[in-house]
PDB file of N, CA and C in Angstrom:
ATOM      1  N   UNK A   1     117.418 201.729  81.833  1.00 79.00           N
ATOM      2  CA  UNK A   1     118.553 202.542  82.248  1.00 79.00           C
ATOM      3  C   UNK A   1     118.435 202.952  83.714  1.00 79.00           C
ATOM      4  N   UNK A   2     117.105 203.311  84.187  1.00 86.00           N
ATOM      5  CA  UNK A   2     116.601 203.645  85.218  1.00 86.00           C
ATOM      6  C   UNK A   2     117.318 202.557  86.251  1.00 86.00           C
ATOM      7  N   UNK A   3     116.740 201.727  85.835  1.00 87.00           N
ATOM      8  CA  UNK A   3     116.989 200.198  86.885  1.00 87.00           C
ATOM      9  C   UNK A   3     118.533 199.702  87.302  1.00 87.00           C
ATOM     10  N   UNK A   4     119.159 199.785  85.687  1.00 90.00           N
ATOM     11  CA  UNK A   4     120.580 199.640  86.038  1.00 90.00           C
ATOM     12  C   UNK A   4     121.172 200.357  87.600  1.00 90.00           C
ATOM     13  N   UNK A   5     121.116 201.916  86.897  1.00 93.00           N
ATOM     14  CA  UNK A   5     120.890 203.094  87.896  1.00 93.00           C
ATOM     15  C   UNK A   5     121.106 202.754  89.244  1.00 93.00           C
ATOM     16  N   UNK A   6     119.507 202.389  89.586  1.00 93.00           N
ATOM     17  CA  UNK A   6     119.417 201.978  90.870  1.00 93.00           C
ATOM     18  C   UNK A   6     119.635 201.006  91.891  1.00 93.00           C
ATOM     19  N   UNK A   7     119.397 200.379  90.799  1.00 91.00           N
ATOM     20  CA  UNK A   7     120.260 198.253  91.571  1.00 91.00           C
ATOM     21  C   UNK A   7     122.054 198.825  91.687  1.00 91.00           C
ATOM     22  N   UNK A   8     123.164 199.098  90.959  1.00 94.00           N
ATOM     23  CA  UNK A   8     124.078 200.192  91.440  1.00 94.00           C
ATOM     24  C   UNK A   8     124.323 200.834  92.736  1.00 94.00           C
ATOM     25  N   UNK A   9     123.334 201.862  92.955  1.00 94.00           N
ATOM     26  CA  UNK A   9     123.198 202.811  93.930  1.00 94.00           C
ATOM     27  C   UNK A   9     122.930 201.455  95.187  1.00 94.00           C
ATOM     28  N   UNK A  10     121.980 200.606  94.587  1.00 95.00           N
ATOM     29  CA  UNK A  10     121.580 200.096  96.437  1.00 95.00           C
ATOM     30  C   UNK A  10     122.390 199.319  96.666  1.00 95.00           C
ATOM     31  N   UNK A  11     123.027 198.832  95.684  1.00 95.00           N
ATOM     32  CA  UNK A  11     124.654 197.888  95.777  1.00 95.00           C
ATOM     33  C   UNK A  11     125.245 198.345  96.451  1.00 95.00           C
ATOM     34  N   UNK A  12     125.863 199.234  95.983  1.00 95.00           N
ATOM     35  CA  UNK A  12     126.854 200.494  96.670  1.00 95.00           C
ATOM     36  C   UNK A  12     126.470 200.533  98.261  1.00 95.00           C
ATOM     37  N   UNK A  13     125.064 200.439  98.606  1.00 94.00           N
ATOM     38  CA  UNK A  13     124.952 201.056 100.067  1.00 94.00           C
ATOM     39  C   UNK A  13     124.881 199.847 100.699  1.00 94.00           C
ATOM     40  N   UNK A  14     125.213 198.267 100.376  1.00 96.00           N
ATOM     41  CA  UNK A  14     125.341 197.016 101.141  1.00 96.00           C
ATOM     42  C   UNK A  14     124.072 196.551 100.641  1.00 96.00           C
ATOM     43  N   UNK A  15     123.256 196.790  99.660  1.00 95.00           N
ATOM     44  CA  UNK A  15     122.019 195.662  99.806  1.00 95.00           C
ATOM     45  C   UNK A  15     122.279 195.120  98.657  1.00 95.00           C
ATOM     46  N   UNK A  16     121.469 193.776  99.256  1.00 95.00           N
ATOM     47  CA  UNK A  16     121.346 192.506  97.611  1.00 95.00           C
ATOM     48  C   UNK A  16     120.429 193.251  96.645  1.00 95.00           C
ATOM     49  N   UNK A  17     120.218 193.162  95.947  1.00 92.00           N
ATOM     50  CA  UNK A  17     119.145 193.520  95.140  1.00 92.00           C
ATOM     51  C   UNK A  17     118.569 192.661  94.059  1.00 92.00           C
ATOM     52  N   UNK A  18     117.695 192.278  93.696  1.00 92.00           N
ATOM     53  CA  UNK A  18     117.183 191.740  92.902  1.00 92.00           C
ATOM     54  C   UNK A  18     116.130 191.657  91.813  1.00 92.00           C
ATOM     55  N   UNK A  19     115.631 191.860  90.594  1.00 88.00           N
ATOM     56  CA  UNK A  19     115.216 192.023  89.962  1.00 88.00           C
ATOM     57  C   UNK A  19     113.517 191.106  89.566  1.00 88.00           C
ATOM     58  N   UNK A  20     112.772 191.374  89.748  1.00 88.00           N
ATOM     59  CA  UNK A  20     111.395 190.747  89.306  1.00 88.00           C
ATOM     60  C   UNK A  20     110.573 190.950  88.489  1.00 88.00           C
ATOM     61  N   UNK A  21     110.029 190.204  87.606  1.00 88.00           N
ATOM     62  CA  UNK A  21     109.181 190.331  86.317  1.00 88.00           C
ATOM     63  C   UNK A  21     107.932 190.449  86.725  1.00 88.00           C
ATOM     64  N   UNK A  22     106.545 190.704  86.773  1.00 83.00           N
ATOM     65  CA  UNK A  22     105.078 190.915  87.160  1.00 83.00           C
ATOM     66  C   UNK A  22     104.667 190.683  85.868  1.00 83.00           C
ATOM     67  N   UNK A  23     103.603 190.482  86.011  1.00 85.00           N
ATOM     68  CA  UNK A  23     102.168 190.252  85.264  1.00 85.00           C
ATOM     69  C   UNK A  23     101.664 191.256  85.563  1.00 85.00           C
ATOM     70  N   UNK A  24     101.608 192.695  85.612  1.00 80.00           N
ATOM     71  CA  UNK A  24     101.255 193.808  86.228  1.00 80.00           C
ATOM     72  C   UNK A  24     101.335 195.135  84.966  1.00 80.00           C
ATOM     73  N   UNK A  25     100.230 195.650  84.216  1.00 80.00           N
ATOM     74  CA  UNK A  25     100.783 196.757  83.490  1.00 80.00           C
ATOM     75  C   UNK A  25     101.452 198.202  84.429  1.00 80.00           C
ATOM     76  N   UNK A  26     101.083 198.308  85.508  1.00 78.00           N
ATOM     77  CA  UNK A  26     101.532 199.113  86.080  1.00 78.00           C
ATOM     78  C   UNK A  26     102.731 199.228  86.720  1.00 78.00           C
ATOM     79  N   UNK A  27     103.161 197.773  86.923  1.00 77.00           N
ATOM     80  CA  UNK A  27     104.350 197.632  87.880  1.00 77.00           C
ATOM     81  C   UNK A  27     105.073 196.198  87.037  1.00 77.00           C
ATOM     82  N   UNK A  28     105.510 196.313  85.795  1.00 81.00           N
ATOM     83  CA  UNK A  28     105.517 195.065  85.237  1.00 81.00           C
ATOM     84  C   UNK A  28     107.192 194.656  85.858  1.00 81.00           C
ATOM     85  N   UNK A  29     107.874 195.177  86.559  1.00 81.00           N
ATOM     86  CA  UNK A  29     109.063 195.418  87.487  1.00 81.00           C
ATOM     87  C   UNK A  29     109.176 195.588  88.783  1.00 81.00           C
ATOM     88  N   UNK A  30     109.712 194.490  89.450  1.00 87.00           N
ATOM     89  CA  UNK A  30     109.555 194.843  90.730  1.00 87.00           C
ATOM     90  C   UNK A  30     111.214 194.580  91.291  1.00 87.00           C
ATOM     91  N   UNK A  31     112.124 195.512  91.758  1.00 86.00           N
ATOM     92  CA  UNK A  31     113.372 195.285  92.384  1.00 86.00           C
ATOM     93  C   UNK A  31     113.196 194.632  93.934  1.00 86.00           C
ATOM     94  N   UNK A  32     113.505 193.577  94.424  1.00 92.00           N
ATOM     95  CA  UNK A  32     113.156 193.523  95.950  1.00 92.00           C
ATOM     96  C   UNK A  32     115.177 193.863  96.128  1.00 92.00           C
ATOM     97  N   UNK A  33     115.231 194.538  97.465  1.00 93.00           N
ATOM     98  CA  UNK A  33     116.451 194.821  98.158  1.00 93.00           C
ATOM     99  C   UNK A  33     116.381 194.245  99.332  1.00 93.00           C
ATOM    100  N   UNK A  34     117.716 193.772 100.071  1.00 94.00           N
ATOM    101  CA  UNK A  34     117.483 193.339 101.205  1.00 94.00           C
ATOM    102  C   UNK A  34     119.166 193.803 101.970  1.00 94.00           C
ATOM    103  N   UNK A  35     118.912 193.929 103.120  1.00 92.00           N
ATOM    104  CA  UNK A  35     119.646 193.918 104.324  1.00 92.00           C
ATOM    105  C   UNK A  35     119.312 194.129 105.283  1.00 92.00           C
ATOM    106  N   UNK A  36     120.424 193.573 105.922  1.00 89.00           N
ATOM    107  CA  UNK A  36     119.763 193.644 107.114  1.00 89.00           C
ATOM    108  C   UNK A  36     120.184 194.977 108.518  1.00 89.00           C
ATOM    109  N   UNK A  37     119.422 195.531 108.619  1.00 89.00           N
ATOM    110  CA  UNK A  37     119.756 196.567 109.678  1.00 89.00           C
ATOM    111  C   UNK A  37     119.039 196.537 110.826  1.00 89.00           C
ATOM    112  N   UNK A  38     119.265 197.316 111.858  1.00 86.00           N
ATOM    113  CA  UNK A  38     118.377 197.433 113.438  1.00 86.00           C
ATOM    114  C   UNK A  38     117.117 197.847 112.781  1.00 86.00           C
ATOM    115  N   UNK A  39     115.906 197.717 114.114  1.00 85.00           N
ATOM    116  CA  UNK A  39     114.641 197.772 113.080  1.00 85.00           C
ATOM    117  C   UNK A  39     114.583 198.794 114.724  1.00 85.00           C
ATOM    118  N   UNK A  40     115.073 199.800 114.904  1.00 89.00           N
ATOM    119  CA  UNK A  40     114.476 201.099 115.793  1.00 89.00           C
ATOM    120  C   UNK A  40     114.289 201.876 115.122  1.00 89.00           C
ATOM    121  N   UNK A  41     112.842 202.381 115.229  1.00 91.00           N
ATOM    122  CA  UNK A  41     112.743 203.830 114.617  1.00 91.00           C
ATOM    123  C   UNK A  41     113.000 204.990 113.861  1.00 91.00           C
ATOM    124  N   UNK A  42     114.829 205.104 114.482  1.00 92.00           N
ATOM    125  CA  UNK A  42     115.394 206.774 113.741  1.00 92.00           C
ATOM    126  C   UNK A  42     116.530 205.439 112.726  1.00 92.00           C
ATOM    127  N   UNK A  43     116.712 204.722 113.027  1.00 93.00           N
ATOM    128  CA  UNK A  43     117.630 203.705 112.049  1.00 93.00           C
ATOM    129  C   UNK A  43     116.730 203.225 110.404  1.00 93.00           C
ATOM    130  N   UNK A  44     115.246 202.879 110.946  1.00 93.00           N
ATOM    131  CA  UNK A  44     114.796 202.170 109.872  1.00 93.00           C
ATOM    132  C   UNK A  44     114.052 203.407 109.337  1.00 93.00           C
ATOM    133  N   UNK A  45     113.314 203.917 109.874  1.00 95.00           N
ATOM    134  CA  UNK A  45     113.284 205.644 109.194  1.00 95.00           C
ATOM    135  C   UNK A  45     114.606 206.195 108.260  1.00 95.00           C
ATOM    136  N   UNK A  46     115.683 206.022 108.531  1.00 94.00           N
ATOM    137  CA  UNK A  46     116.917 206.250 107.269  1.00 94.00           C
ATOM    138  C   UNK A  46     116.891 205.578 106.325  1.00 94.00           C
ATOM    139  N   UNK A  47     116.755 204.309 107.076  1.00 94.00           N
ATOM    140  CA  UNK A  47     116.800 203.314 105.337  1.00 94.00           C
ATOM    141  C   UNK A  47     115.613 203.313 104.668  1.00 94.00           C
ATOM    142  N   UNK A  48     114.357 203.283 105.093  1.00 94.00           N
ATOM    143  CA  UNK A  48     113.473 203.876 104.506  1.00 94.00           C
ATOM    144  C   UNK A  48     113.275 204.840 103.537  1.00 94.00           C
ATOM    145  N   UNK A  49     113.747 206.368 104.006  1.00 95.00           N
ATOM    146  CA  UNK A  49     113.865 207.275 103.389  1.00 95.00           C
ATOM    147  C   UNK A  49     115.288 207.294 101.702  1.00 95.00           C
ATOM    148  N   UNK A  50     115.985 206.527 102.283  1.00 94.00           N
ATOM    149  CA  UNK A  50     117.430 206.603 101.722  1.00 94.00           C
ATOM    150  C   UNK A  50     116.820 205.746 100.533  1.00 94.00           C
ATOM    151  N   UNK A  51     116.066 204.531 100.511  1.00 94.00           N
ATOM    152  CA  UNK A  51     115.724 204.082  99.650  1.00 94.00           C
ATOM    153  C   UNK A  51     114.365 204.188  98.829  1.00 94.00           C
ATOM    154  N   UNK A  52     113.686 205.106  99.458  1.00 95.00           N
ATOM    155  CA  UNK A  52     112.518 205.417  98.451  1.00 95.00           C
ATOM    156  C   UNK A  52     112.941 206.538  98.149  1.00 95.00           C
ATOM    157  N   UNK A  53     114.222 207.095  98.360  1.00 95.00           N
ATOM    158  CA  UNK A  53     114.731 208.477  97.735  1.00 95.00           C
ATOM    159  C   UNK A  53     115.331 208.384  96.405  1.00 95.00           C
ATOM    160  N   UNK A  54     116.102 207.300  96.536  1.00 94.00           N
ATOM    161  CA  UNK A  54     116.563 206.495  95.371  1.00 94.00           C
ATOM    162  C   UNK A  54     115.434 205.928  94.077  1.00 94.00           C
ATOM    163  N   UNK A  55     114.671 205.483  95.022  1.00 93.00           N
ATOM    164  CA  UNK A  55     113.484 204.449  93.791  1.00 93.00           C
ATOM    165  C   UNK A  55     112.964 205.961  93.127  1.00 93.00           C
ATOM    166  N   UNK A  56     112.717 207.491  93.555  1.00 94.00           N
ATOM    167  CA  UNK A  56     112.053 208.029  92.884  1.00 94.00           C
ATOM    168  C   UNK A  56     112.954 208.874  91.745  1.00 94.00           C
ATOM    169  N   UNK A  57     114.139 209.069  92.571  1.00 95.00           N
ATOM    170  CA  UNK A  57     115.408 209.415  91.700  1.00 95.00           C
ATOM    171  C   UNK A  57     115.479 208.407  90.773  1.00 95.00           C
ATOM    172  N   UNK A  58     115.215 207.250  90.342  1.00 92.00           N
ATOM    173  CA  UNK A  58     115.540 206.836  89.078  1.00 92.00           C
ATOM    174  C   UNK A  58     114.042 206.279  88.051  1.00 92.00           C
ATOM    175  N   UNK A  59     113.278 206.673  88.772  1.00 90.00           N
ATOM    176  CA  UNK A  59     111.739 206.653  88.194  1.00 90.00           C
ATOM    177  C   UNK A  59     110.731 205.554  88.564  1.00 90.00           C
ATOM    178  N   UNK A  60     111.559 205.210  89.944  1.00 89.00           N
ATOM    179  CA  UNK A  60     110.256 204.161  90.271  1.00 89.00           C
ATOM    180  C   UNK A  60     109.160 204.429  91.864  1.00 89.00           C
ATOM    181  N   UNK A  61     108.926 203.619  92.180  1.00 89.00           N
ATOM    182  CA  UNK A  61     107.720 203.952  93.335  1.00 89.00           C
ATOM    183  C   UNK A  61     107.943 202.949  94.469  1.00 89.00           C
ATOM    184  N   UNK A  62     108.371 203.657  95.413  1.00 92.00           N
ATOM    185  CA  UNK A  62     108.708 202.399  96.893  1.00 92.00           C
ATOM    186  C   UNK A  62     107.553 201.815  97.649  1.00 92.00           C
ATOM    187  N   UNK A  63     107.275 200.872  97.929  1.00 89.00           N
ATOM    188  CA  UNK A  63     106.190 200.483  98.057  1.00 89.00           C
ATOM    189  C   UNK A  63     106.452 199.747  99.957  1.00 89.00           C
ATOM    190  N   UNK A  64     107.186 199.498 100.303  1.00 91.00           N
ATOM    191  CA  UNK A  64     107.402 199.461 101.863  1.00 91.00           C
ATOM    192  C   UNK A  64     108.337 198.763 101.858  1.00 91.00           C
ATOM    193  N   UNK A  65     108.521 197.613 103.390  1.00 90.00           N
ATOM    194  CA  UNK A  65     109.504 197.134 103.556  1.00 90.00           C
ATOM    195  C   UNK A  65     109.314 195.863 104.940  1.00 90.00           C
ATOM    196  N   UNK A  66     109.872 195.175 105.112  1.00 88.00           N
ATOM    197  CA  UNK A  66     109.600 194.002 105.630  1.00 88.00           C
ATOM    198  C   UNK A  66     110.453 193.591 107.003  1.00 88.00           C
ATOM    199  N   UNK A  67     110.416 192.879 107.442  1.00 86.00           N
ATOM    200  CA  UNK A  67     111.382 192.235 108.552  1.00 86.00           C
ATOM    201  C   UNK A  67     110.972 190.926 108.761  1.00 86.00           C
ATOM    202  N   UNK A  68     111.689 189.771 109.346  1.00 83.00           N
ATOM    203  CA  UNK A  68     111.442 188.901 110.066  1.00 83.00           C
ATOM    204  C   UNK A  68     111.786 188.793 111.579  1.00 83.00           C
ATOM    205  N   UNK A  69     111.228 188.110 112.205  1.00 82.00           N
ATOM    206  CA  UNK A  69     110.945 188.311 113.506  1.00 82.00           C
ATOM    207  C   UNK A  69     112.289 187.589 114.471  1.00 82.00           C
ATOM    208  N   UNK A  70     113.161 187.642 115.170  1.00 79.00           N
ATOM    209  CA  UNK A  70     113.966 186.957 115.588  1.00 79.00           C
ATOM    210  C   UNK A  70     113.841 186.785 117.142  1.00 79.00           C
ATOM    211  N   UNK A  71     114.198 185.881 117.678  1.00 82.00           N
ATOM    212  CA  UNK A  71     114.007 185.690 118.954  1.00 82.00           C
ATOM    213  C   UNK A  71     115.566 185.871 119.411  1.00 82.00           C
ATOM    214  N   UNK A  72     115.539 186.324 120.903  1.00 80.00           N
ATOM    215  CA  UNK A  72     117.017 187.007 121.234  1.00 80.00           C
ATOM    216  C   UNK A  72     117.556 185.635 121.453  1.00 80.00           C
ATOM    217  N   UNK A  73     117.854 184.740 121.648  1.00 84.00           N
ATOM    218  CA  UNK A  73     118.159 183.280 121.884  1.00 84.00           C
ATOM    219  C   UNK A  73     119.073 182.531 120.359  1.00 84.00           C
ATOM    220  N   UNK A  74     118.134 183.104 119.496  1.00 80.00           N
ATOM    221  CA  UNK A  74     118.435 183.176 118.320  1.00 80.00           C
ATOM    222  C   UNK A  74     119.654 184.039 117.364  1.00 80.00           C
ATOM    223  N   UNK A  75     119.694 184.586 117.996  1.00 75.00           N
ATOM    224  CA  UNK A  75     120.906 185.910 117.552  1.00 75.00           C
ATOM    225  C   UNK A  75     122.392 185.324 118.090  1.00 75.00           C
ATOM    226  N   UNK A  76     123.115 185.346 116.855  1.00 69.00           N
ATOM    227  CA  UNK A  76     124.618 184.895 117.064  1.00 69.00           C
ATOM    228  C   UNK A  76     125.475 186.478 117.840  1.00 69.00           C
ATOM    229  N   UNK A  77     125.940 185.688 118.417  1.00 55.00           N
ATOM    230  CA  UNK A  77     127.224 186.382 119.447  1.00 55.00           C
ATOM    231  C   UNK A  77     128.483 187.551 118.328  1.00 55.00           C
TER     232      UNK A  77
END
């Protein structure tokens, strides 16, 4: 119910979300979310917060968050 919950909520705020099975008694669930936002400081500090605010509001545990690296050459107009 939890999960429904929250895959919902991060919908709602523009991210994919996706669901993962583990071999893990502790974490036998793993949601990965993705979008993409600016990676400065007071920006990724929000989404950060916004989403491990969420994972604890529906009973789970945020565990960090990722980026890939882009070169400015690379970036569409």
């Amino acid at each position: 119910e939890g999960m429904d919950a929250f895959c919902s909520k991060v919908q709602a705020q523009g991210f994919e979300a996706e669901l993962n099975e583990r071999d893990d008694e502790y974490s036998p669930f793993v949601f990965e979310v993705r979008r993409e936002d600016p990676v400065t400081l007071q920006e990724i500090h929000a989404v950060v917060m916004e989403v491990a605010g969420l994972a604890e509001q529906y009973g789970g545990d945020y565990d960090g968050w990722g980026c890939s690296v882009v070169r400015a050459d690379e970036l569409s107009a």
